[in-house]
mmCIF file of C-alpha atoms and ligand atoms in Angstrom:
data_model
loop_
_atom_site.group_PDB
_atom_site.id
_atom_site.type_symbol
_atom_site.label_atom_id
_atom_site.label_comp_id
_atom_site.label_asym_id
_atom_site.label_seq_id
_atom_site.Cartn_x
_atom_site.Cartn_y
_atom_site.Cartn_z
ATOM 1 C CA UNK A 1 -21.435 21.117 35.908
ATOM 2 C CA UNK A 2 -18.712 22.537 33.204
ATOM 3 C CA UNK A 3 -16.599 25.056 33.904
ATOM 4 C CA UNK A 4 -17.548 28.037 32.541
ATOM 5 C CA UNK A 5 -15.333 29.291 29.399
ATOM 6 C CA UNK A 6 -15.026 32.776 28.640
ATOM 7 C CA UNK A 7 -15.678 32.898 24.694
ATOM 8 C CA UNK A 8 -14.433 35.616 22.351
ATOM 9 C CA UNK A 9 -17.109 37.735 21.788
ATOM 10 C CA UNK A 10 -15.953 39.499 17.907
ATOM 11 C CA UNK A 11 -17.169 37.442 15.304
ATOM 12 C CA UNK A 12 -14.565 37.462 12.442
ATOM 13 C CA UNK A 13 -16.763 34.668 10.468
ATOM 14 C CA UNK A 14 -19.137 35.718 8.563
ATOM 15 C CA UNK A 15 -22.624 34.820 9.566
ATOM 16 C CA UNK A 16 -22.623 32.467 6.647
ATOM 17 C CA UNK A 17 -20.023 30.531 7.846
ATOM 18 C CA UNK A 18 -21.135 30.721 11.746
ATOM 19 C CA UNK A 19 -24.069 29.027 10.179
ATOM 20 C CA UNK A 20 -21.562 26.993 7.993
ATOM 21 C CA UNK A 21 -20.342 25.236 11.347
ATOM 22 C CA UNK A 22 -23.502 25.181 13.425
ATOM 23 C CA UNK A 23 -24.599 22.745 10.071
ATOM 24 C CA UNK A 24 -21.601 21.069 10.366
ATOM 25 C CA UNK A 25 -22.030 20.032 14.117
ATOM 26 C CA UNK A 26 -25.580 19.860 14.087
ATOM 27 C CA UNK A 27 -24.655 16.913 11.162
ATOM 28 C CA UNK A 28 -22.211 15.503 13.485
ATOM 29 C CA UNK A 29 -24.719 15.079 16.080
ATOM 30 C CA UNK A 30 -27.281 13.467 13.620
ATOM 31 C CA UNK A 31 -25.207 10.726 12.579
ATOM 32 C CA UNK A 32 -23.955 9.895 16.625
ATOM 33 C CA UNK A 33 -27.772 9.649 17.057
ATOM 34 C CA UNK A 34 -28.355 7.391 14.723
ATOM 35 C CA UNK A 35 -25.619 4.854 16.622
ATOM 36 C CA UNK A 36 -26.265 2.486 19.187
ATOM 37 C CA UNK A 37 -23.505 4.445 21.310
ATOM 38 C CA UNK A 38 -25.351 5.960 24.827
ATOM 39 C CA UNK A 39 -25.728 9.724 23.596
ATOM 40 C CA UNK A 40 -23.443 11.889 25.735
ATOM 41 C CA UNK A 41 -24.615 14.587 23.472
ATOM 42 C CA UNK A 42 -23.995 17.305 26.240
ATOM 43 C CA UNK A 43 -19.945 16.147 26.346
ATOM 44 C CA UNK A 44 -19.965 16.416 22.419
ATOM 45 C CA UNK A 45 -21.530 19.339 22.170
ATOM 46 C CA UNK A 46 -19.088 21.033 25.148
ATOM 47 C CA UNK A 47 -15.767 19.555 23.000
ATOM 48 C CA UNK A 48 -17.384 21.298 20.128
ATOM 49 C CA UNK A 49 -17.651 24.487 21.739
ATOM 50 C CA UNK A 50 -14.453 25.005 23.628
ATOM 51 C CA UNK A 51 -12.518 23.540 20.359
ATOM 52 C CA UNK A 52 -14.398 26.402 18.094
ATOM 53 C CA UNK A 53 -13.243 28.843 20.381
ATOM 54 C CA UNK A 54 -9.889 27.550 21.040
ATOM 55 C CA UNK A 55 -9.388 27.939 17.084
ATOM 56 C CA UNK A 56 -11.407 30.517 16.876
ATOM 57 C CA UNK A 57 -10.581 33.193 14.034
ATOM 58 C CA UNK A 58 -8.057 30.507 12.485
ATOM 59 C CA UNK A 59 -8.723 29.829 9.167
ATOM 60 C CA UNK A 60 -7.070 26.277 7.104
ATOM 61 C CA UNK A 61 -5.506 27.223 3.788
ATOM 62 C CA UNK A 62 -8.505 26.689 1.915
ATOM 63 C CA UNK A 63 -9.630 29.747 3.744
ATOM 64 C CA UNK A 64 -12.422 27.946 5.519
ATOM 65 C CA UNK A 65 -12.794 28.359 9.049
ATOM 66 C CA UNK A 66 -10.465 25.636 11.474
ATOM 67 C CA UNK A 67 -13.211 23.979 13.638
ATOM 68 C CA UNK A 68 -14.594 22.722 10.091
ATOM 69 C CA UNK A 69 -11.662 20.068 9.666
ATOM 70 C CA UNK A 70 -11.935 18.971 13.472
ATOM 71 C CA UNK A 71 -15.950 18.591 12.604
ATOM 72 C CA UNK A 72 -14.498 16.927 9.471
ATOM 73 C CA UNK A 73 -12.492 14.173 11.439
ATOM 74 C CA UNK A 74 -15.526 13.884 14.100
ATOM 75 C CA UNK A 75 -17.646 12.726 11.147
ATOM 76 C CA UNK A 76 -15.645 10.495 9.840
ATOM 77 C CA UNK A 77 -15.009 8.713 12.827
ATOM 78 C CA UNK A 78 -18.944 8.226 13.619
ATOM 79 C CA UNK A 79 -20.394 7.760 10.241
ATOM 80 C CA UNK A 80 -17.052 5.525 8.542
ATOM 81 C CA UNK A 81 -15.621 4.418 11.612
ATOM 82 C CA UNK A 82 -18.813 3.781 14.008
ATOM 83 C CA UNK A 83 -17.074 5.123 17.026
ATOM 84 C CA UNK A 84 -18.358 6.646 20.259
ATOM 85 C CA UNK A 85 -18.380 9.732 22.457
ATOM 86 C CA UNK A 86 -14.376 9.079 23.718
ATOM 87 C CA UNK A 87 -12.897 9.183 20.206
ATOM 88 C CA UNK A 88 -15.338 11.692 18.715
ATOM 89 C CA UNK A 89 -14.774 14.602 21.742
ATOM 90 C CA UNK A 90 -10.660 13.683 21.362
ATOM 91 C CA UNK A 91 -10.780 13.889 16.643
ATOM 92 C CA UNK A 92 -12.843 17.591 18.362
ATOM 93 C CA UNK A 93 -10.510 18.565 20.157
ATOM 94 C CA UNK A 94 -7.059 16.827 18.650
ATOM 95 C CA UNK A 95 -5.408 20.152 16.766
ATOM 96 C CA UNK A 96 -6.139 22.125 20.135
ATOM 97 C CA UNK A 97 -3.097 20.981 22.213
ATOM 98 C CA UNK A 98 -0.810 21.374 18.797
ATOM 99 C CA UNK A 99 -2.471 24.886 17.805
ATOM 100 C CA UNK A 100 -3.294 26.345 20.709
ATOM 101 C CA UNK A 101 -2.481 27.679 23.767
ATOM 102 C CA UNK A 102 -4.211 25.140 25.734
ATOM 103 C CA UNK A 103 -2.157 21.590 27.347
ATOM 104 C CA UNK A 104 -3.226 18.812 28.334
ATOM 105 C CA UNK A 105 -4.277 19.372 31.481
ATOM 106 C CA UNK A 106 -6.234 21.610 30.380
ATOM 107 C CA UNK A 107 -7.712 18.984 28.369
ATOM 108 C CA UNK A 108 -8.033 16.504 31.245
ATOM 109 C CA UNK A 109 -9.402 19.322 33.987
ATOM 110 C CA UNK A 110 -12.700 19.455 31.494
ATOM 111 C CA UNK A 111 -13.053 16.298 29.561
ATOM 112 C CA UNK A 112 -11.192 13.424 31.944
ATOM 113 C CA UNK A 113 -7.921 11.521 31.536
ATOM 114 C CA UNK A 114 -8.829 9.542 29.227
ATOM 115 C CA UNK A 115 -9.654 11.962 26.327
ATOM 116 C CA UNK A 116 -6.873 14.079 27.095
ATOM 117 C CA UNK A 117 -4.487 11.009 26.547
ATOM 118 C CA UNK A 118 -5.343 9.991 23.264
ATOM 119 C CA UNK A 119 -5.643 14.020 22.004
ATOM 120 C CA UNK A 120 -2.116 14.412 23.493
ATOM 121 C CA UNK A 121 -1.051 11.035 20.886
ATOM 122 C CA UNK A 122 -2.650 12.797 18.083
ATOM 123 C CA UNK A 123 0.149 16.007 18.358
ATOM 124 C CA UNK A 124 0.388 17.089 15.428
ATOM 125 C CA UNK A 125 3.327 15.527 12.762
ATOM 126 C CA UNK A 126 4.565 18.106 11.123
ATOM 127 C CA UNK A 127 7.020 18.312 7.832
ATOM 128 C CA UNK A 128 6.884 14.775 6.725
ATOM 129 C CA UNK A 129 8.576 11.530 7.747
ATOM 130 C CA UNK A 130 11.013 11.566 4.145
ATOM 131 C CA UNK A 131 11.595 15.318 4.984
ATOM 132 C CA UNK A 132 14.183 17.413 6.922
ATOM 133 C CA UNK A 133 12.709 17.522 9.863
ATOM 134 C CA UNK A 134 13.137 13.518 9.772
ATOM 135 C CA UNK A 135 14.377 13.017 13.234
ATOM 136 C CA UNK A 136 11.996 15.491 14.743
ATOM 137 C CA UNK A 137 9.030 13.069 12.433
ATOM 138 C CA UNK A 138 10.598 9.989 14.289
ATOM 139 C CA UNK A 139 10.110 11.687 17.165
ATOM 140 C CA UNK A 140 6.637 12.240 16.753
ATOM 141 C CA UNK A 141 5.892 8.932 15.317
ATOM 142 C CA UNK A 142 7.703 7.088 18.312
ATOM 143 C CA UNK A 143 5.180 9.578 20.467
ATOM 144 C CA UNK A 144 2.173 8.803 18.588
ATOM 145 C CA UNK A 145 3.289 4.421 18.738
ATOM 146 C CA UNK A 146 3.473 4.533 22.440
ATOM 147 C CA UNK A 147 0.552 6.413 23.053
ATOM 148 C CA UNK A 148 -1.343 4.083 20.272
ATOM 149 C CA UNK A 149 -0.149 0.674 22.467
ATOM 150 C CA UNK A 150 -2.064 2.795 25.620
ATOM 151 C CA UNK A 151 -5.013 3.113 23.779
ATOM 152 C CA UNK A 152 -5.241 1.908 19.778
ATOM 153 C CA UNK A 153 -8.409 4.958 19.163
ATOM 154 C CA UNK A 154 -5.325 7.163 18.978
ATOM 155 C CA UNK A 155 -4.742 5.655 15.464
ATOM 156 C CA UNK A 156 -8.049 5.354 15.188
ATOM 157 C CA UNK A 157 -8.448 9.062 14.801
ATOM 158 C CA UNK A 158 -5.340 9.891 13.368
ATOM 159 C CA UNK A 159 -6.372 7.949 10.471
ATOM 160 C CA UNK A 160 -9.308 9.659 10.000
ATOM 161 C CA UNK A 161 -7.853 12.958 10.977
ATOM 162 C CA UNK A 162 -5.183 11.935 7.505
ATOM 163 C CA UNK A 163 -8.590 11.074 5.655
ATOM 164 C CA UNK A 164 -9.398 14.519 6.018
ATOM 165 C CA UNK A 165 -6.582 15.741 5.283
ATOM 166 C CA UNK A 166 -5.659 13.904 2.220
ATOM 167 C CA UNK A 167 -9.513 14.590 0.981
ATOM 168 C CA UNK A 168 -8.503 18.456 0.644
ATOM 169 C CA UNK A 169 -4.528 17.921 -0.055
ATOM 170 C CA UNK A 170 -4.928 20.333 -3.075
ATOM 171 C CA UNK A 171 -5.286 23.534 -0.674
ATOM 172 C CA UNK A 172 -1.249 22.367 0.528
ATOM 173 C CA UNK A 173 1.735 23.470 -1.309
ATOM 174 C CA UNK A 174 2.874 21.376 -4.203
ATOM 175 C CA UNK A 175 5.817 20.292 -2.551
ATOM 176 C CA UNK A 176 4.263 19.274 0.829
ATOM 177 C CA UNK A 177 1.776 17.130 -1.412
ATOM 178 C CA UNK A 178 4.029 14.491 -2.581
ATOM 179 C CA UNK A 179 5.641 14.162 1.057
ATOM 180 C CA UNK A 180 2.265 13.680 2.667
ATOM 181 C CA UNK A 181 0.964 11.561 0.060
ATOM 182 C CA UNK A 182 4.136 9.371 0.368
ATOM 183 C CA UNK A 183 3.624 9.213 4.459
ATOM 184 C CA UNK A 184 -0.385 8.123 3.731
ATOM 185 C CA UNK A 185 0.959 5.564 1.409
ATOM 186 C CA UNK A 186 4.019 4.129 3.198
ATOM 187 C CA UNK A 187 1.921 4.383 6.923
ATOM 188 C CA UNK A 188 -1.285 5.559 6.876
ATOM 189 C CA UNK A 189 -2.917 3.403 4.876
ATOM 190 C CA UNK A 190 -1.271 -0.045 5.549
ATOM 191 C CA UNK A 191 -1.758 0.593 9.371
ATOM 192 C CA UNK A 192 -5.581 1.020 8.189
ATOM 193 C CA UNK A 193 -5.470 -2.124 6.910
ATOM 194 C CA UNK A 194 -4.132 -4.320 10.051
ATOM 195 C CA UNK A 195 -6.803 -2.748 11.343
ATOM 196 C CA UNK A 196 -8.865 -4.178 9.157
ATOM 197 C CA UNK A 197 -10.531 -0.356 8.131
ATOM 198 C CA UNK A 198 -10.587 -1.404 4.433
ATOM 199 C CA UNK A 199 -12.671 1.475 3.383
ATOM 200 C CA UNK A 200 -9.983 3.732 4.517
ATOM 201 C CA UNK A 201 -7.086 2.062 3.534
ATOM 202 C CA UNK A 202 -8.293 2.062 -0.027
ATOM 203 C CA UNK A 203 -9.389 5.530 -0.101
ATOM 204 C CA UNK A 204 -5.966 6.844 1.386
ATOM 205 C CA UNK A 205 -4.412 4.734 -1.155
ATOM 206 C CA UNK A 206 -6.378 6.183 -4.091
ATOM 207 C CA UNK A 207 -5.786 9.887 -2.925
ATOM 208 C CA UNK A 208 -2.055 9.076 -2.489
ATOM 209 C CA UNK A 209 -1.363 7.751 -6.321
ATOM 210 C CA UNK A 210 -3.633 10.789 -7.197
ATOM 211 C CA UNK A 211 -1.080 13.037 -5.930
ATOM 212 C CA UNK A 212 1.955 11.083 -6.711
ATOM 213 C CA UNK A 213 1.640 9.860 -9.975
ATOM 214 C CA UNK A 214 -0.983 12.373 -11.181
ATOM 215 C CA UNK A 215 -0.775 11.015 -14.619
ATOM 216 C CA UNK A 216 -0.699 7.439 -13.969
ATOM 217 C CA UNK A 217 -3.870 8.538 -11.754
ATOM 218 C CA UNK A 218 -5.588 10.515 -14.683
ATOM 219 C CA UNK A 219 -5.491 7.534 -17.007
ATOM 220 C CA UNK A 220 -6.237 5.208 -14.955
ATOM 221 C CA UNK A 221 -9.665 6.970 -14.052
ATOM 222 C CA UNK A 222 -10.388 7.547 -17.541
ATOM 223 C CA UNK A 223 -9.875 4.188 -18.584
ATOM 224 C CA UNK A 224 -12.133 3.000 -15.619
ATOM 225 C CA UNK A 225 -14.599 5.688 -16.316
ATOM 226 C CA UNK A 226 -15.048 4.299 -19.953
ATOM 227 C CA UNK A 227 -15.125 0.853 -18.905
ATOM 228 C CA UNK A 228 -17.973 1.663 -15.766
ATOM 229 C CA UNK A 229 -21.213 0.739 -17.453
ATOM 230 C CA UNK A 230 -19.670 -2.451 -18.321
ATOM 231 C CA UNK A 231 -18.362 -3.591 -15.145
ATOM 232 C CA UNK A 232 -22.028 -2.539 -13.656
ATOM 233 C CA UNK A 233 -23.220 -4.721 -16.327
ATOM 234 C CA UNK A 234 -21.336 -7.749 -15.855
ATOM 235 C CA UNK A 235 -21.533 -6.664 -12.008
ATOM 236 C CA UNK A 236 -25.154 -7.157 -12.337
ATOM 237 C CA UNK A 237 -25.339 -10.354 -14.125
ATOM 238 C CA UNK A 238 -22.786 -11.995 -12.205
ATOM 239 C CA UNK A 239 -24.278 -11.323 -8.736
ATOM 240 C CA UNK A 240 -27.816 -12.214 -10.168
ATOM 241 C CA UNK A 241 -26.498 -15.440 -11.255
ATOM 242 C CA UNK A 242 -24.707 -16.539 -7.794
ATOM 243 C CA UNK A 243 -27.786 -15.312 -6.020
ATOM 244 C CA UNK A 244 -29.872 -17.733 -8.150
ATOM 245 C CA UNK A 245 -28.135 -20.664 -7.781
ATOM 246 C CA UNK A 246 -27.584 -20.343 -4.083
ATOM 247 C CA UNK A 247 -30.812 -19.917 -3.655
ATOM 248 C CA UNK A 248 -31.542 -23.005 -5.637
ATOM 249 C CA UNK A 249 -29.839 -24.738 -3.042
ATOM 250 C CA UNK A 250 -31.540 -23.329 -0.360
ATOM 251 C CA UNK A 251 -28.511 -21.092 0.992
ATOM 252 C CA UNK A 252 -29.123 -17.713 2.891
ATOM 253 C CA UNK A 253 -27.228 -15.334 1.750
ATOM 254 C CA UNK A 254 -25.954 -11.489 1.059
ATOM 255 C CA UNK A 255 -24.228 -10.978 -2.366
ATOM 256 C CA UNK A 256 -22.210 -8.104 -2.870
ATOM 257 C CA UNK A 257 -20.251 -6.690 -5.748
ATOM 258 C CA UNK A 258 -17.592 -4.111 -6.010
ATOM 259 C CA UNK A 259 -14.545 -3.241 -8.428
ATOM 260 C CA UNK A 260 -11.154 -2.853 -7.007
ATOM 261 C CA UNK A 261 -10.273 0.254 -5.814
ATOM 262 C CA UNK A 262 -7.458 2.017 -8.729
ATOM 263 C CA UNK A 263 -4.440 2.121 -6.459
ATOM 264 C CA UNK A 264 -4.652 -1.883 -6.739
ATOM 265 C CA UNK A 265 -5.573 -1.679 -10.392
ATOM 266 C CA UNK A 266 -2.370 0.435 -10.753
ATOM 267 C CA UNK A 267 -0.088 -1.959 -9.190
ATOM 268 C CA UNK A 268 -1.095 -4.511 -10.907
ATOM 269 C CA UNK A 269 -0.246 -3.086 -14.022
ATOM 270 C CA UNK A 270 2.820 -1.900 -12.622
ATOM 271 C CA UNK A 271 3.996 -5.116 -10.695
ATOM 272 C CA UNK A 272 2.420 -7.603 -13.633
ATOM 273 C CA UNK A 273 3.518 -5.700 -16.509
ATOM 274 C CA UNK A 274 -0.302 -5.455 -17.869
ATOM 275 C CA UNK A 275 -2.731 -3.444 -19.595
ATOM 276 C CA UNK A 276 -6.060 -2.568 -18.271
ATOM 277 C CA UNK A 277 -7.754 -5.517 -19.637
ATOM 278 C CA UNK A 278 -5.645 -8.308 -19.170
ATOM 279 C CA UNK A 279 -6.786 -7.502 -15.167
ATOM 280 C CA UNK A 280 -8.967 -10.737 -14.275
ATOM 281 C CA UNK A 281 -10.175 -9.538 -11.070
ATOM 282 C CA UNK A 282 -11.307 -5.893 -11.096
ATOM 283 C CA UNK A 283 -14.684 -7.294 -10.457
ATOM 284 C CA UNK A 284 -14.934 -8.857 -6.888
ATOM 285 C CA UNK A 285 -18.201 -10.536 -5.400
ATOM 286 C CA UNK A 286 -18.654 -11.592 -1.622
ATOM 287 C CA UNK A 287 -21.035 -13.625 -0.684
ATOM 288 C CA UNK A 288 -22.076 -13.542 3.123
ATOM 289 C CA UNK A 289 -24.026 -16.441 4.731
ATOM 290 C CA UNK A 290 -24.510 -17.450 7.998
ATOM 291 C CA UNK A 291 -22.517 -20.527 9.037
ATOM 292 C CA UNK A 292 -19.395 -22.095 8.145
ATOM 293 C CA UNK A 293 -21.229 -24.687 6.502
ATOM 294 C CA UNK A 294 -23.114 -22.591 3.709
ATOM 295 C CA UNK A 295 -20.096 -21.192 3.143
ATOM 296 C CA UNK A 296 -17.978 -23.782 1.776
ATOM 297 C CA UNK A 297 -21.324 -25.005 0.224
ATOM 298 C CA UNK A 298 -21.516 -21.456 -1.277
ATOM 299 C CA UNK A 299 -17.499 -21.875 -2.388
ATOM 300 C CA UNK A 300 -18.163 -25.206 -3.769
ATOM 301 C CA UNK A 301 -21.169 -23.989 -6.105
ATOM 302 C CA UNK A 302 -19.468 -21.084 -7.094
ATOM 303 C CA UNK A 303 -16.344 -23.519 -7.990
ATOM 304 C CA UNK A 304 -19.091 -25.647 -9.646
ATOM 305 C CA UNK A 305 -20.221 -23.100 -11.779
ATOM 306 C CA UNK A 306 -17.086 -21.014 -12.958
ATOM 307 C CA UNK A 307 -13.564 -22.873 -13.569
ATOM 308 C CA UNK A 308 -11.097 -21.427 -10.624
ATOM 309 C CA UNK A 309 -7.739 -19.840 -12.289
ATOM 310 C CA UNK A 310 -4.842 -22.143 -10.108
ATOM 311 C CA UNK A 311 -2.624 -19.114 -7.869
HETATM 312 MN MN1 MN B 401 -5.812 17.589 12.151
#
């Protein structure tokens, strides 16, 4: 049985937007259904509830209601992240300790130790690492490291809780922008990577060069934009081609092709000194197969086929 909450009974959203979040949540739960997590849909469903009223009223500055950017993080953690029940009730609830008037043992009396642990790691960092309040930022970061060693979902959903926030950066001041932008770039996203979230990583580093060198970024987009239905092209021939010959050979496989993401594109340039189209590699291709034995098979047709650049 829950305890029952008392819930604020004046409804300062509009019915648009009560509807607004049921849609949210009701999207939240469709994607945790389609997991192969054990559906603790009632536990979900109760973090939803006592976060909405816990930041109830409380708009972000884009002016849309609060609970929409704790739905936000929820979402991201199921559908980009794949995680379960434990990490999606603690991204619900994580602003509610930091914003509210509720601690955490609040948190722990209704949803267990364990969630209230990991939402009390995600406090809230305020100001910026580079900014005054440096030492306080230390502080928080030396918080947020110890409770990360306890339990690494902590990071888990503080990197999708800076997704989120990075994805609607333009509602913040300019002058926060560049500090939080810097933090994603300088932390965020390279802790994404040793965890091997890639997808993140180079999304955080995208939005970051977007908001630090909005110029750089503009070009950059442009020139890939122009240059898109090529790369599809060559995409397309290129993956047709390895898929023929390996299956010439009677290999199993998966090809995939991508471009690299612009953030790597722009260091490049930057680092090597080169124009757009001296890049060799914006075009990558895996190939997955299913033993260690196709694979350097795989590499060795590949190899066979085009001439390796040395380093
Ligand atoms: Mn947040």
């Amino acid at each position: 049985m829950w305890p029952i909450l008392i819930y604020m009974q004046q409804s300062i959203f509009t019915p648009e937007e009560e509807a607004l979040i049921q849609r949210e949540f009701d999207a939240l739960l469709d994607a945790y259904a389609h997991t192969s997590h054990s559906q603790k849909v009632e536990l979900i469903t109760h973090a939803f509830r006592f976060a909405h009223q816990a930041h109830y009223g409380v708009r972000r500055l884009s002016g849309e209601p609060y609970i929409l950017h704790p739905l936000a993080v929820a979402r991201i953690c199921v559908s980009e992240i794949g995680l379960g029940s434990t990490s999606i009730c603690s991204a619900l609830l994580h602003d509610v300790i930091e914003d509210t008037d509720y601690t955490a043992e609040d948190i722990a009396g209704l949803f267990g130790d364990k969630i209230a642990q990991i939402v009390s790691g995600l406090t809230k960092i305020s100001g910026g690492v580079f900014g005054e309040q440096a030492s306080e930022q230390a502080e928080n970061f030396r918080k947020m490291f110890l409770a990360m060693s306890k339990d690494i979902r902590v990071l888990i959903v503080k990197l999708a809780d800076r997704l989120h926030n990075m994805r609607t950066l333009e509602y913040m001041p300019t002058e926060k922008r560049k500090t939080k932008a810097m933090e994603t770039l300088e932390i965020y996203a390279p802790l994404a990577g040793r965890l091997g979230i890639f997808s993140i990583k180079f999304e955080l580093e995208d939005l970051a060069l977007k908001y630090l060198h909005p110029l750089e970024y503009k070009k950059l987009v442009a020139a890939v934009d122009r240059r898109k239905s090529e790369y599809a092209r060559n995409l397309k021939v290129l993956t047709g081609t390895i898929s023929d010959i390996l299956d010439e050979a009677g290999i199993q496989h998966d090809v995939k092709g991508r471009s690299k993401h612009l953030y790597s594109i722009y260091r490049k340039m930057i680092v090597q000194q080169k124009q757009i189209d001296e890049i060799f590699d914006i075009l990558a291709v895996r190939i997955l197969v299913s033993s260690v034995k196709d694979c350097y098979a795989a590499l060795g047709l590949v190899h066979n086929r085009w001439k390796p650049i040395p380093g």
